[in-house]
XYZ file of C-alpha atoms in Angstrom:
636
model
C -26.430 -19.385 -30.484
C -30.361 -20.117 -31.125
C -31.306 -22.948 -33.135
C -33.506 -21.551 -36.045
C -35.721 -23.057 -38.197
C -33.193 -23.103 -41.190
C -30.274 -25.947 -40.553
C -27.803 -23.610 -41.558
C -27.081 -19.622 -41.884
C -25.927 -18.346 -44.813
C -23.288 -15.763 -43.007
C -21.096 -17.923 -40.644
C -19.143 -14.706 -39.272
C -22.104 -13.018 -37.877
C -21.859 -12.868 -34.182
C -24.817 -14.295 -33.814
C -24.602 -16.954 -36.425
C -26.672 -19.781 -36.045
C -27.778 -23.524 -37.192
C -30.298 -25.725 -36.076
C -29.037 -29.111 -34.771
C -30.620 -32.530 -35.852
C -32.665 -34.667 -33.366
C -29.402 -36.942 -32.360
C -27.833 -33.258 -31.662
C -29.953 -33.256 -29.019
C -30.645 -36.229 -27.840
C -28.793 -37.817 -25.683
C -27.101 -41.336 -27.051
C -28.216 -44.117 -25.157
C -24.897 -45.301 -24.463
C -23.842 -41.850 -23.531
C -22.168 -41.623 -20.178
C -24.466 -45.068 -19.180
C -27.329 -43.606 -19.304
C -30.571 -44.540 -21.608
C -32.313 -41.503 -23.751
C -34.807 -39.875 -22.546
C -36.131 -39.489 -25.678
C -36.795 -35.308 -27.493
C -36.624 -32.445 -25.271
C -39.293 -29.643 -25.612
C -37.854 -26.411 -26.332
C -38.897 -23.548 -23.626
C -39.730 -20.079 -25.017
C -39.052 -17.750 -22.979
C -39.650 -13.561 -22.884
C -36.871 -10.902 -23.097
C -33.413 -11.276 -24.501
C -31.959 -11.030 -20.514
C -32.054 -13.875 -17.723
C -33.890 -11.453 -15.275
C -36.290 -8.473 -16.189
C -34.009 -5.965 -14.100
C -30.748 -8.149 -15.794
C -28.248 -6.755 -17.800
C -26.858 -10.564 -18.458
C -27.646 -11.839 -22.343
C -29.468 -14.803 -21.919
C -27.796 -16.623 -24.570
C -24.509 -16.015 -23.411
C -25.377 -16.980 -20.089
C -27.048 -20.324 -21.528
C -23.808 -21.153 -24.042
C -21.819 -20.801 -20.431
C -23.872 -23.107 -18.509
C -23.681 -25.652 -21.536
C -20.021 -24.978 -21.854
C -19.448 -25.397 -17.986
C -21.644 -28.801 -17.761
C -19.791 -30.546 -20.732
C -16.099 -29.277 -19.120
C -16.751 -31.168 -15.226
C -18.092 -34.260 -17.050
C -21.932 -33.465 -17.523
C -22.637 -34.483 -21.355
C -26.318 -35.897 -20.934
C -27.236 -32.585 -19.180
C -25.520 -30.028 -21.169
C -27.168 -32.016 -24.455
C -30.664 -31.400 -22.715
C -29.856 -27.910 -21.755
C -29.224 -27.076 -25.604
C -32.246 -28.788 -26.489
C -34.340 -27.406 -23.908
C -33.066 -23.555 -24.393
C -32.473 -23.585 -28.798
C -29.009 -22.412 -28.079
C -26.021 -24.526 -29.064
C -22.057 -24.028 -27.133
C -20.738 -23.861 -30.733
C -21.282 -24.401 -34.423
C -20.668 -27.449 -36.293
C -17.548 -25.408 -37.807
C -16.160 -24.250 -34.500
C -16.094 -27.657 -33.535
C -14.414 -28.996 -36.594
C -11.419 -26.587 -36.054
C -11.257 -27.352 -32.676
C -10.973 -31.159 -33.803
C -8.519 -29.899 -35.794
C -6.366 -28.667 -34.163
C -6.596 -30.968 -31.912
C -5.781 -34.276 -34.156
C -2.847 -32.146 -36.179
C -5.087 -31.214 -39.405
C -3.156 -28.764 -40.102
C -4.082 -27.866 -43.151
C -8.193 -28.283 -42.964
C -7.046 -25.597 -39.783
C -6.070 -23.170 -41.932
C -8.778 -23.069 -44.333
C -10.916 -22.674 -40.865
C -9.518 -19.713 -39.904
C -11.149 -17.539 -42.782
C -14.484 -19.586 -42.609
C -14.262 -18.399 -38.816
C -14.388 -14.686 -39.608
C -10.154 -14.602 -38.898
C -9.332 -11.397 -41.419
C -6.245 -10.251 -42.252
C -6.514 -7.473 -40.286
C -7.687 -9.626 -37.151
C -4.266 -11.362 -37.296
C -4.610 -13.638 -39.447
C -1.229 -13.992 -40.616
C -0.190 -14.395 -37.027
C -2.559 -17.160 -36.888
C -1.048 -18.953 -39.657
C 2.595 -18.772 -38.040
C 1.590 -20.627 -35.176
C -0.161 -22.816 -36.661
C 2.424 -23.840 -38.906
C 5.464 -23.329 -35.704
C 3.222 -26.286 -34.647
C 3.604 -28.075 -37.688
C 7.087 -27.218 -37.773
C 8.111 -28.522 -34.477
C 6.258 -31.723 -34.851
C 7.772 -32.799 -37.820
C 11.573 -32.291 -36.052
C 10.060 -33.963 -32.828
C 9.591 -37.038 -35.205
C 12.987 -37.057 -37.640
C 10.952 -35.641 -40.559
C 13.637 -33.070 -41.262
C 12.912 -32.383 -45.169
C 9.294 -31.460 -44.437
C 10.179 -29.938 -41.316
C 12.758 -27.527 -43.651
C 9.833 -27.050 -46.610
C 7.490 -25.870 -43.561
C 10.088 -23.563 -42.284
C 10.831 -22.154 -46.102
C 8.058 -21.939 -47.691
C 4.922 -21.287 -44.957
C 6.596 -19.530 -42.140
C 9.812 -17.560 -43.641
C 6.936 -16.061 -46.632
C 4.898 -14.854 -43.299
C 7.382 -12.197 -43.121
C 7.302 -12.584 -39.566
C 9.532 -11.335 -37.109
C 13.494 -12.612 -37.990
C 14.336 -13.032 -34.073
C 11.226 -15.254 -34.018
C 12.682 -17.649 -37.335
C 15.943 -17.720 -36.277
C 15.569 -19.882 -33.218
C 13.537 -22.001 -35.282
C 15.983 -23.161 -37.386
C 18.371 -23.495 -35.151
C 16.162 -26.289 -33.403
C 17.071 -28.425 -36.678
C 20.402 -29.053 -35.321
C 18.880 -30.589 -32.248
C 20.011 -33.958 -31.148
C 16.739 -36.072 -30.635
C 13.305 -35.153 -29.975
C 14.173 -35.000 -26.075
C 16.929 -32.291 -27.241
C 14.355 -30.765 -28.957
C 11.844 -30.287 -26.442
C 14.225 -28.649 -24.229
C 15.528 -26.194 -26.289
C 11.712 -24.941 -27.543
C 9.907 -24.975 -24.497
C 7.794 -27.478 -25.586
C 6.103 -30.608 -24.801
C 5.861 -32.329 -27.725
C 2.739 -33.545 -29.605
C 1.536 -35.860 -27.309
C 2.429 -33.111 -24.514
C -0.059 -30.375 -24.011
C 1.194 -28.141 -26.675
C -1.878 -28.511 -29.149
C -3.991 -27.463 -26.483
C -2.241 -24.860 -25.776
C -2.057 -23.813 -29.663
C -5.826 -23.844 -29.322
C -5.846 -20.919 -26.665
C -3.208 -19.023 -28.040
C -5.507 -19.037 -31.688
C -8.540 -17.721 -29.541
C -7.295 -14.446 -29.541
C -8.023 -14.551 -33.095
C -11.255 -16.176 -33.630
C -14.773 -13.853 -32.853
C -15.309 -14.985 -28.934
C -18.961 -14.796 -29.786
C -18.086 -18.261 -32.552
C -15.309 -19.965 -29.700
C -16.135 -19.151 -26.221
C -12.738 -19.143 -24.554
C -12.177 -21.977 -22.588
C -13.527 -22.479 -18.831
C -15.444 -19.094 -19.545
C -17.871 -19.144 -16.338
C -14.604 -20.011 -13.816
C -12.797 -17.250 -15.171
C -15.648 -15.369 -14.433
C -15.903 -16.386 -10.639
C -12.199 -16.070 -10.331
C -12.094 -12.464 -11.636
C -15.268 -12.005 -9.091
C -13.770 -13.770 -6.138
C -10.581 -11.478 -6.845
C -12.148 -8.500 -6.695
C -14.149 -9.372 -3.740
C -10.494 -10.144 -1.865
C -9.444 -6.717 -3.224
C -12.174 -5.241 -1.042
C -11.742 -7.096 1.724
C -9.051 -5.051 3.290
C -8.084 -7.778 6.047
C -8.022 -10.650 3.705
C -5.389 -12.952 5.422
C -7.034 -15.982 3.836
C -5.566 -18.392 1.497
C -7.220 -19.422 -1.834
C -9.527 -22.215 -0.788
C -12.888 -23.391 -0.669
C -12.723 -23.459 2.624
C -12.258 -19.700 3.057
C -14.758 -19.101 0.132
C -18.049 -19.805 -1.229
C -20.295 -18.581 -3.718
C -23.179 -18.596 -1.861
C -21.911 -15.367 -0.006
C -19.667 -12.364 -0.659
C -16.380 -13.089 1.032
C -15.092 -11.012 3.964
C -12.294 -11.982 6.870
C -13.086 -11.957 10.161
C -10.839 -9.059 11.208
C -10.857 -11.533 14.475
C -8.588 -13.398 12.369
C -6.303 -10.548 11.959
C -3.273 -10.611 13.844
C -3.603 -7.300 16.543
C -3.043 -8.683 20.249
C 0.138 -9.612 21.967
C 0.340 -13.388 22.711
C 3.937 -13.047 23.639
C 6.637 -10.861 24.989
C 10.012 -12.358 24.598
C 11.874 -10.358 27.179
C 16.168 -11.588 27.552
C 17.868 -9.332 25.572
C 19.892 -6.514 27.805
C 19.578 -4.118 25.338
C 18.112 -2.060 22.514
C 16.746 -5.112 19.878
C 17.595 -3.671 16.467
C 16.585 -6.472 14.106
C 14.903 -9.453 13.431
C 14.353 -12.205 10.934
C 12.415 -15.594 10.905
C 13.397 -18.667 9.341
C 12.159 -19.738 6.312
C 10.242 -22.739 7.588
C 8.782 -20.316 10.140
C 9.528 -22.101 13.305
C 12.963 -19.941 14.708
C 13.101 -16.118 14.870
C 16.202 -14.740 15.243
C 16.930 -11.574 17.128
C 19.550 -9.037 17.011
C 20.528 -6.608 19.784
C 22.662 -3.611 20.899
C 23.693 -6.092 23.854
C 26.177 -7.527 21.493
C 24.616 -11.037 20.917
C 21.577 -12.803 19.144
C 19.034 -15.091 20.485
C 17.270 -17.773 18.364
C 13.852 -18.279 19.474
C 11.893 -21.746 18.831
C 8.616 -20.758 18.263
C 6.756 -23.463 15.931
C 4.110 -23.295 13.970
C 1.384 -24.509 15.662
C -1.501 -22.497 17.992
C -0.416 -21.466 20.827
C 2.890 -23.901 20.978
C 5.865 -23.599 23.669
C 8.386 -20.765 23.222
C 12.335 -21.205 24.016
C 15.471 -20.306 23.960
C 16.702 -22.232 20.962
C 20.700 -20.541 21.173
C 22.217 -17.353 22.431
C 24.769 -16.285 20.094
C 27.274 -13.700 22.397
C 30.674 -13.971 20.852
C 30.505 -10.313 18.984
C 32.779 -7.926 19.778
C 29.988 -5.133 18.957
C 25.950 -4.370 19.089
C 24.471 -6.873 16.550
C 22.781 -5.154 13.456
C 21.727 -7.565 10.835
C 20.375 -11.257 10.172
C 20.086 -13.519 7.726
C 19.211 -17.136 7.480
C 20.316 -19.567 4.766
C 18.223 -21.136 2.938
C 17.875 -24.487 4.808
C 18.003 -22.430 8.002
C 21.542 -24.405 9.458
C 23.267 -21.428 9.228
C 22.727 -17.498 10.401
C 24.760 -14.887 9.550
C 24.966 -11.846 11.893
C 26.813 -8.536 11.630
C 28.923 -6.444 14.254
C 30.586 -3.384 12.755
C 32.968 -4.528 9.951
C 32.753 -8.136 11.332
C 30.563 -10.592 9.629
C 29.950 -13.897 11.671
C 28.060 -17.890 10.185
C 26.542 -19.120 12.662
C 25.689 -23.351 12.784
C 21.710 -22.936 14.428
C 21.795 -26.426 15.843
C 24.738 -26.036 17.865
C 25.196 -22.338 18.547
C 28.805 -22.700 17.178
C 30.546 -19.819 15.318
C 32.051 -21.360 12.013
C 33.588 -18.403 10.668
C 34.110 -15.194 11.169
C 34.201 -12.678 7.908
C 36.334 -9.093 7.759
C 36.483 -8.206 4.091
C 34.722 -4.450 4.926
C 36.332 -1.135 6.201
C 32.983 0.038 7.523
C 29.876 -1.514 9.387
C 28.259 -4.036 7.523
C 24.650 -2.816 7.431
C 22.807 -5.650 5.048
C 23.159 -9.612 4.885
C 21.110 -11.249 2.019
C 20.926 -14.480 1.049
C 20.505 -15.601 -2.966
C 17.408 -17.307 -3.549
C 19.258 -20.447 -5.021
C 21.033 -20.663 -1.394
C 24.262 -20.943 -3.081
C 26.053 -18.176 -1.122
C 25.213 -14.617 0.210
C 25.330 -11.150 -0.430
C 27.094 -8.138 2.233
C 26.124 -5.054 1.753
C 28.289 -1.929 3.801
C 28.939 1.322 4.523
C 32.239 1.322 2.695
C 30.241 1.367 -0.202
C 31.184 -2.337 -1.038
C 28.953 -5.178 -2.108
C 30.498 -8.329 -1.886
C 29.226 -12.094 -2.950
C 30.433 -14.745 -0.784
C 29.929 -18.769 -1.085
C 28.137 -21.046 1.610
C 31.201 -21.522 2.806
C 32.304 -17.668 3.453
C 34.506 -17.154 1.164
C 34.625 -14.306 -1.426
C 33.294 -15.000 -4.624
C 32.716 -11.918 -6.141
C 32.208 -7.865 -5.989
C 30.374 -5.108 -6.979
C 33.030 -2.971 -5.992
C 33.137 0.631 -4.826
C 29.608 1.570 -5.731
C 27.725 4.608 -6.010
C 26.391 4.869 -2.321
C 27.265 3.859 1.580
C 25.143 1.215 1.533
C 22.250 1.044 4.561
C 20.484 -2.020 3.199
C 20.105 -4.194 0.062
C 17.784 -7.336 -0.778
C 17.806 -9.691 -3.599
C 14.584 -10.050 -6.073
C 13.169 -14.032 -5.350
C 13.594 -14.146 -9.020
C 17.284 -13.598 -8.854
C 17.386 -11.112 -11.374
C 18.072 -7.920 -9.432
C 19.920 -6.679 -6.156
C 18.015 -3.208 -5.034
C 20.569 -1.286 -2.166
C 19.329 2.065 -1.198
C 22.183 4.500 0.947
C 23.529 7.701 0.641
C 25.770 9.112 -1.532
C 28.629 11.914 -1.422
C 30.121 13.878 -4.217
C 33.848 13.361 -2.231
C 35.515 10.604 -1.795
C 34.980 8.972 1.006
C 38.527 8.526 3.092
C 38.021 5.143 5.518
C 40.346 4.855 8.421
C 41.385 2.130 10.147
C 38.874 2.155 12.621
C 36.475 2.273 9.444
C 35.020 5.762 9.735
C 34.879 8.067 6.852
C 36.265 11.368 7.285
C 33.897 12.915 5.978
C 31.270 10.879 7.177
C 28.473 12.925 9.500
C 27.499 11.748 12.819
C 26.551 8.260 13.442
C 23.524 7.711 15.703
C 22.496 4.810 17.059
C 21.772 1.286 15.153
C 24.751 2.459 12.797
C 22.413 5.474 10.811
C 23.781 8.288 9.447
C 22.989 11.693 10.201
C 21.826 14.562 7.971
C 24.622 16.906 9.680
C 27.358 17.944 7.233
C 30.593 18.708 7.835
C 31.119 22.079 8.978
C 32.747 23.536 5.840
C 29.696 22.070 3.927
C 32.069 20.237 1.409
C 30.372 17.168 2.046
C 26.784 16.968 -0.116
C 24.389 13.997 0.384
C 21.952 12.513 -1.804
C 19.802 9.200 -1.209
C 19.265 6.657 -3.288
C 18.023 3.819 -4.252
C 19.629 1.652 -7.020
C 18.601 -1.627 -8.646
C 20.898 -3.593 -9.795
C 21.205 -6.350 -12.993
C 22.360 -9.364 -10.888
C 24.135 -10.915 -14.103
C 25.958 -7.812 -15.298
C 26.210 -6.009 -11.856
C 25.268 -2.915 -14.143
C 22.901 -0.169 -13.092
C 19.348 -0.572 -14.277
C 17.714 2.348 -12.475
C 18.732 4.760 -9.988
C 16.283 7.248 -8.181
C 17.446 9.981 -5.900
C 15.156 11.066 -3.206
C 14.925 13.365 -0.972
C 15.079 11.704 2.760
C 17.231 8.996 3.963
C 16.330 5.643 2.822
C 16.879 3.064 6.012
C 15.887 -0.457 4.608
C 14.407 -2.531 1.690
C 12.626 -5.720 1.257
C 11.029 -7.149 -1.971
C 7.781 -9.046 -2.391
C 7.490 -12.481 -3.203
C 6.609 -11.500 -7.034
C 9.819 -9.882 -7.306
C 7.749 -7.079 -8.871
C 7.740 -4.305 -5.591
C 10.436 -2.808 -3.436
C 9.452 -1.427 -0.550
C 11.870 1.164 1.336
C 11.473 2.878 4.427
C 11.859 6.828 3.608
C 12.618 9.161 6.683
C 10.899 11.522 7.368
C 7.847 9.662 8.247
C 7.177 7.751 4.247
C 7.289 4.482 3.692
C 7.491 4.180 -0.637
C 6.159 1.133 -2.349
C 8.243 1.241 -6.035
C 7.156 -1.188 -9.076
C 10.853 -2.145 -10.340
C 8.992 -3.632 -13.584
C 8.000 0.249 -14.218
C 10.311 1.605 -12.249
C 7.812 3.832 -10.477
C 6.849 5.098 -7.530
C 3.133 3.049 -6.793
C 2.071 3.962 -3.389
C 3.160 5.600 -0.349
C 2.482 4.957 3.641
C 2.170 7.346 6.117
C 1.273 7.844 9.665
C 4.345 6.070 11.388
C 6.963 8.479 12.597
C 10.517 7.966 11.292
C 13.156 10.902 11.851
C 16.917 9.877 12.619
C 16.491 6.126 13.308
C 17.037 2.757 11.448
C 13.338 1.638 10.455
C 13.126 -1.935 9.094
C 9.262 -2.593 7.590
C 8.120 -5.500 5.635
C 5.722 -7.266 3.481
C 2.936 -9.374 5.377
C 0.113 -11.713 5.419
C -1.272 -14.748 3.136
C -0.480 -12.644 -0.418
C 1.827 -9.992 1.030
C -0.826 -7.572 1.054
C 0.057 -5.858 4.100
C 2.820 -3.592 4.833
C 3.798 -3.259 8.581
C 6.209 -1.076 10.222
C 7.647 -0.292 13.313
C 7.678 4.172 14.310
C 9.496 5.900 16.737
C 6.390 6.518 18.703
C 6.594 2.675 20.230
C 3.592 1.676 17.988
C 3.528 -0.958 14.860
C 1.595 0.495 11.934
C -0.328 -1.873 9.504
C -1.707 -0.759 6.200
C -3.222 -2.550 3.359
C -0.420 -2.905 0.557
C -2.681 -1.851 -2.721
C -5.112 0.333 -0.824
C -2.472 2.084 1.223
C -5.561 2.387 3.988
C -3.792 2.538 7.623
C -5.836 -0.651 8.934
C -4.419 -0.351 12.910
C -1.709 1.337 14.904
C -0.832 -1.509 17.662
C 0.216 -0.043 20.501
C 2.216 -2.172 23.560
C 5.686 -1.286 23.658
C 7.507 0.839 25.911
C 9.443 4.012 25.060
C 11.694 4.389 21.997
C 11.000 3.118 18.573
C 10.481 0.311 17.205
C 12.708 -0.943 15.364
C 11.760 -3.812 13.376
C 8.856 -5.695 11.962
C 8.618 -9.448 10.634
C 6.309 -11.730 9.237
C 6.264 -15.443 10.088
C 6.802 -16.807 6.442
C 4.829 -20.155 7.560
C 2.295 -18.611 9.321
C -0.292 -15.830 7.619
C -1.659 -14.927 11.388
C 1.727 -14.014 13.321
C 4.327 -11.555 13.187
C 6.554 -10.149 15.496
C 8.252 -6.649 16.324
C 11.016 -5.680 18.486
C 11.985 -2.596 20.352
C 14.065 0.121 22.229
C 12.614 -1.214 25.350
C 14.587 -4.202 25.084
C 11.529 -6.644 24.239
C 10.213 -8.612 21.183
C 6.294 -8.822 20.675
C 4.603 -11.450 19.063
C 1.013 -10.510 17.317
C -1.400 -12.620 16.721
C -5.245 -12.838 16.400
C -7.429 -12.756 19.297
C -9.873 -15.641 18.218
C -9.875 -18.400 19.895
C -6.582 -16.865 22.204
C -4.851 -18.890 24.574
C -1.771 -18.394 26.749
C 1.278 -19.251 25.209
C 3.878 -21.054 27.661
C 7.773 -20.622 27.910
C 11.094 -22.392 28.605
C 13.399 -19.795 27.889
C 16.831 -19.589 29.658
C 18.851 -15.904 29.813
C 22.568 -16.058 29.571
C 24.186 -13.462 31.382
C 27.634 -13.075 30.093
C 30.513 -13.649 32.980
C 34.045 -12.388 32.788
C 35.579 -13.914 29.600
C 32.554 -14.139 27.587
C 30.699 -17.646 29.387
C 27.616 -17.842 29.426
C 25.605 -18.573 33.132
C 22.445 -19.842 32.786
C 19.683 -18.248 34.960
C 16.015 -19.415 34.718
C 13.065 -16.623 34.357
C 9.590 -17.256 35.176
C 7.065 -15.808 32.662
C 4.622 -13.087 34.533
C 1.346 -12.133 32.291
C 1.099 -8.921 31.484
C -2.289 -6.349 32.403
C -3.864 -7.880 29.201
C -4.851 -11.305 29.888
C -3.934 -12.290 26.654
C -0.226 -11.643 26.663
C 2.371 -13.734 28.163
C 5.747 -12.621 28.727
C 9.286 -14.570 28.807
């Protein structure tokens, strides 16, 4: 806003609306912040309405920033000067009343701002009013006034004719308690909280931003630009920092930073490795195996840190499929056929052994509270079970034999994707549907039919309410569907599709939002996930040998890591602790970690290999790590 010659404009809603401030407008106070005036500031004229000839940028919105900016991180004496020096002014003399306002609980000079503000009936002004006066409401309860807190709710906001779900919480609050009571059951801080503050931003939305610049304008600004430059950068593995950013320079990773080379090959397991699973403070991974046992892995956080043998788990009586780690990471759970086991990390010791399911138990999940954990089977059971392993709950016979299922962070949802069958499925003892097609290896189902083609197949994926165990949406594709996992924002599900997809779905609008292609997935168990500093890669194992990375929003293939031996692999996972590692097991009975290859150095190892003996001991047996061709791998 220009300072004119006039002191005041007639027509205060004009966007461009100004008034000329008075010398001690401008001028500094000689007390303020400590420092003495320096006396009237010339006013620069300057040519052109833009900051720059070849600019687009209005130079008086780019001034009212600046000023705006300066007086927010503490600089009053300079954004005075600023105003002075330019004739433009952050806000009028009006603006700022209703911002005092607001701000001291003048509620009713407020609302005779609003109109003086350009706020028109059509612009909401109504709306305006009701929060205004919620505010008004709520303070009055927060300090025992109940009669004026009733004469508020009567006669300003029930004549709003707003919304009835909206007044009828409001008056329930007048039963509250106390003013702690209170708080609790509004959401709200109380008056000497943050609440009028946050009234303030919720009335911007009403009020010309051209008369009240929203507030911290210039770093919304940089944030929106700094986001979009990260959206570009398709190896961003950075976290939000001013270390990693400056605004001196466009950002861009160092795709040196991005994790592509093989520091370590973890090489004990006798066997296929089917699975694996970090803990959730990132120092164990866990590792499950057609061998019949599990290893835990002690890995740590740090650069280039020792690797051991943390435990080797070898008391199942079948191949290992699934893993999951409690929430404090002191117990593992682990899966053989129908056989669930809890395992205590520290000591390697079995502490109970589960067999509630008629059919392999193909998905272990955790809920996010870490009060229990979730089965998921081929039976077509879901079942609930405490910390302690015993049955709390169950889904029941559901629509589908279950291949995997994961729980939404927000613990709101359960998403299971499996196959369905119009007959019933008959288990035997031995758990095996008679009807059920072949079974190849890692426990996946085949796309044969019986012979008399009674038996028709369709693939799903369901979501689940978590509260009313009730269907939410259900979406029948066309290709098996071999594993989910969710991202951190509870908002994406993404589920490995054979043949050769990987589908990205957004379960707020339950639609499909991306797919992934390039990795090769026909008749085997594929388990991808979610990966890097923001979960914006997705990484998956193929049944070429290779790992496949792609950027999650782009869906651009960034690199096809190549390193393991024949057969697929099988399973992908991202340290949880550490933006720069993952790791990847295989057919070829190894597990890969991938890391960066700046600033590589050899990782050492301590690992023991238990070789089982008659009767299920253990023998300890020593095995020297050899480096592999590439002189930046190591293996164990």
């Amino acid at each position: 806003m220009r300072l004119p010659e006039r002191e005041y404009d007639s027509n205060p809603t004009s966007p461009h609306f100004h008034h000329r401030a008075n010398s001690s407008s401008l001028s500094p106070s000689p007390k303020a912040n400590g420092h003495r005036s320096r006396g009237p500031v010339a006013k620069v004229e300057l040519p052109g309405a833009t900051i720059y000839d070849d600019s687009y940028i209005d130079r008086e919105e780019y001034i009212r920033l600046v000023i705006q900016s300066l007086r927010d991180i503490g600089y009053i004496e300079s954004a005075a000067t600023l105003e002075a020096e330019s004739g433009y002014v952050m806000e009028t003399s009006r603006v700022a009343d209703f911002r005092r306002c607001i701000l001291e609980g003048a509620w009713r000079e407020a609302e005779e701002a609003l109109e003086h503000l350009g706020v028109a009936e059509d612009d909401g002004l109504w709306e305006a009013k009701f929060l205004i006066s919620q505010q008004k409401y709520l303070e009055y309860l927060e300090t025992g006034k109940t009669t004026k807190a009733l004469h508020v709710l009567r006669n300003e906001l029930a004549p709003l004719h707003m919304d009835p779900e909206q007044l009828q919480p409001l008056s329930s609050l007048v039963m509250c308690s106390d003013a702690a009571d209170l708080r609790q059951k509004a959401g709200w801080d109380g008056a000497h909280g943050s609440s009028r503050r946050r009234l303030l931003v919720n009335l911007q939305s009403y009020i010309p931003s051209s008369l009240m610049i929203p507030p911290r304008r210039f770093v919304t600004l940089l944030d929106q630009a700094r986001l979009r430059q990260i959206s570009q950068c398709v190896y961003h593995n950075a976290p939000l920092t001013s270390r990693h950013f400056s605004l001196y320079a466009d950002h861009a990773c160092d795709t040196d930073l991005f994790p592509r080379i093989t520091t370590a090959i973890l090489q004990v397991h006798g066997d296929e490795v089917w699975s694996l699973e970090w803990s959730h403070n990132g120092k164990f991974l866990a590792s499950a195996s057609k061998d019949k046992s599990v290893i835990i892995w002690s890995v740590g956080l740090n650069r280039n840190p020792d690797i051991s043998l943390h435990q080797h788990l070898q008391d199942h009586p079948f191949a290992v499929g699934c893993l999951a780690w409690s929430l404090d990471d002191t117990i593992l759970l682990s899966s053989s056929e129908q056989y669930i086991k809890m395992w205590n990390t520290e000591t390697g010791i079995c502490i109970r052994t589960i067999e509630a399911h008629t059919e392999t138990v193909s998905a272990l999940a955790w809920v996010p509270d870490g009060s229990g954990f979730i089965s998921g089977s081929q039976d077509r059971k879901i079942n609930l079970w405490g910390s302690d392993g015993k049955l709390r709950d169950s889904w029941g016979i559901t629509a589908i034999r279950i291949t995997d299922l994961a729980v939404t962070p927000d613990f709101t949802r359960l998403v299971a994707v499996g196959e369905s069958a119009k007959d019933p499925v008959l288990p035997t003892p031995r758990g095996d549907s008679v009807t059920a097609p072949n079974t190849n290896r890692n426990g996946n189902n085949g796309n044969n039919p019986t012979p008399n083609g009674a038996r028709t197949q369709e693939h799903l994926m369901i979501v689940y309410d978590l509260t009313t165990k009730q269907p939410e949406l259900s979406v029948s594709l066309g290709g098996q569907l071999t594993s989910v996992k969710i991202s951190s924002d509870s908002q994406y599900a993404l589920v490995n599709h054979a043949p050769d997809e990987i589908h990205l779905w957004d379960l707020f609008t339950g639609r499909l939002a991306r797919k992934y292609t390039g990795q090769r997935q026909g008749r085997h168990i594929i388990r991808s996930c979610f990966g890097g500093v923001d979960g914006n890669f997705v990484v998956s194992g193929s049944e070429d040998g290779n790992v496949y990375i792609w950027h999650r929003d782009r869906a651009i293939l960034l690199d096809v890591l190549t390193g393991h031996g024949s057969g697929s692999v099988n399973s992908v996972a991202w340290n949880p602790r550490n933006a720069q590692m993952f790791a990847s097991c295989s057919d070829d009975f190894t597990i890969r970690l991938w890391e960066p290859s700046s600033g590589l150095a050899h990782r050492t190892a301590d690992v023991q290999s238990h070789e089982s003996e008659p009767g299920g001991k253990g023998k300890g047996k020593s095995r020297e790590p050899w480096v592999e061709d590439d002189p930046a791998s190591r293996s164990l």
